[in-house]
């Protein structure tokens, strides 16, 4: 629960912890934490966009692609 605009709001949070391997040293990896925080009423409408976003997360290869 939080207060925003003088009103109490119930919040829902979804998060994932994907790990990315270092292409030069597979023993190294980075873990990132994309998070969706929204009101309970908005959650079902926003989850598909959050899932689409998470699927696009890729390491920067420095190739400009």
Short mmCIF file of C-alpha atoms in Angstrom, two decimals:
data_model
loop_
_atom_site.label_atom_id
_atom_site.label_comp_id
_atom_site.label_asym_id
_atom_site.label_seq_id
_atom_site.Cartn_x
_atom_site.Cartn_y
_atom_site.Cartn_z
CA UNK A 1 0.00 0.00 0.00
CA UNK A 2 1.14 3.52 -0.75
CA UNK A 3 -0.31 7.01 -0.71
CA UNK A 4 -0.34 8.89 -4.00
CA UNK A 5 -2.28 12.05 -4.72
CA UNK A 6 -3.64 11.93 -1.18
CA UNK A 7 -5.26 8.52 -1.79
CA UNK A 8 -4.26 5.10 -0.47
CA UNK A 9 -3.52 2.63 -3.25
CA UNK A 10 -2.94 -1.11 -3.18
CA UNK A 11 0.07 -1.99 -5.29
CA UNK A 12 1.09 -5.19 -7.03
CA UNK A 13 4.68 -5.94 -7.97
CA UNK A 14 6.12 -8.42 -10.44
CA UNK A 15 9.83 -8.92 -10.94
CA UNK A 16 12.12 -11.33 -12.71
CA UNK A 17 15.83 -12.04 -12.29
CA UNK A 18 17.27 -13.03 -15.68
CA UNK A 19 20.99 -13.68 -15.83
CA UNK A 20 23.22 -12.88 -18.78
CA UNK A 21 26.47 -14.72 -19.41
CA UNK A 22 29.66 -12.89 -20.28
CA UNK A 23 30.42 -13.88 -23.88
CA UNK A 24 34.17 -13.85 -23.21
CA UNK A 25 34.08 -15.62 -19.83
CA UNK A 26 31.06 -17.91 -19.27
CA UNK A 27 31.96 -18.15 -15.57
CA UNK A 28 30.87 -14.52 -15.20
CA UNK A 29 27.30 -13.36 -15.41
CA UNK A 30 25.18 -10.34 -14.66
CA UNK A 31 21.77 -10.53 -13.06
CA UNK A 32 19.29 -7.78 -13.81
CA UNK A 33 15.98 -7.06 -12.10
CA UNK A 34 13.18 -5.66 -14.29
CA UNK A 35 10.26 -4.66 -12.04
CA UNK A 36 6.61 -3.81 -12.69
CA UNK A 37 4.86 -1.93 -9.88
CA UNK A 38 1.26 -0.94 -10.51
CA UNK A 39 -2.12 -0.69 -8.89
CA UNK A 40 -4.05 -3.93 -8.56
CA UNK A 41 -6.69 -2.54 -10.93
CA UNK A 42 -4.11 -1.92 -13.70
CA UNK A 43 -2.10 -5.10 -13.24
CA UNK A 44 -3.88 -7.44 -15.69
CA UNK A 45 -3.74 -4.83 -18.46
CA UNK A 46 -0.02 -4.09 -17.95
CA UNK A 47 1.42 -7.59 -17.51
CA UNK A 48 1.51 -8.38 -21.27
CA UNK A 49 3.53 -5.19 -21.93
CA UNK A 50 5.91 -6.05 -19.09
CA UNK A 51 6.39 -9.56 -20.48
CA UNK A 52 7.06 -8.11 -23.95
CA UNK A 53 9.61 -5.72 -22.45
CA UNK A 54 11.42 -8.48 -20.53
CA UNK A 55 11.70 -10.54 -23.74
CA UNK A 56 13.59 -7.64 -25.39
CA UNK A 57 16.31 -7.35 -22.73
CA UNK A 58 19.64 -8.21 -24.33
CA UNK A 59 23.26 -7.35 -23.55
CA UNK A 60 24.85 -4.47 -25.40
CA UNK A 61 27.28 -6.08 -27.83
CA UNK A 62 28.82 -2.76 -28.84
CA UNK A 63 28.04 -3.42 -32.50
CA UNK A 64 25.38 -0.73 -32.72
CA UNK A 65 22.75 -3.33 -33.70
#
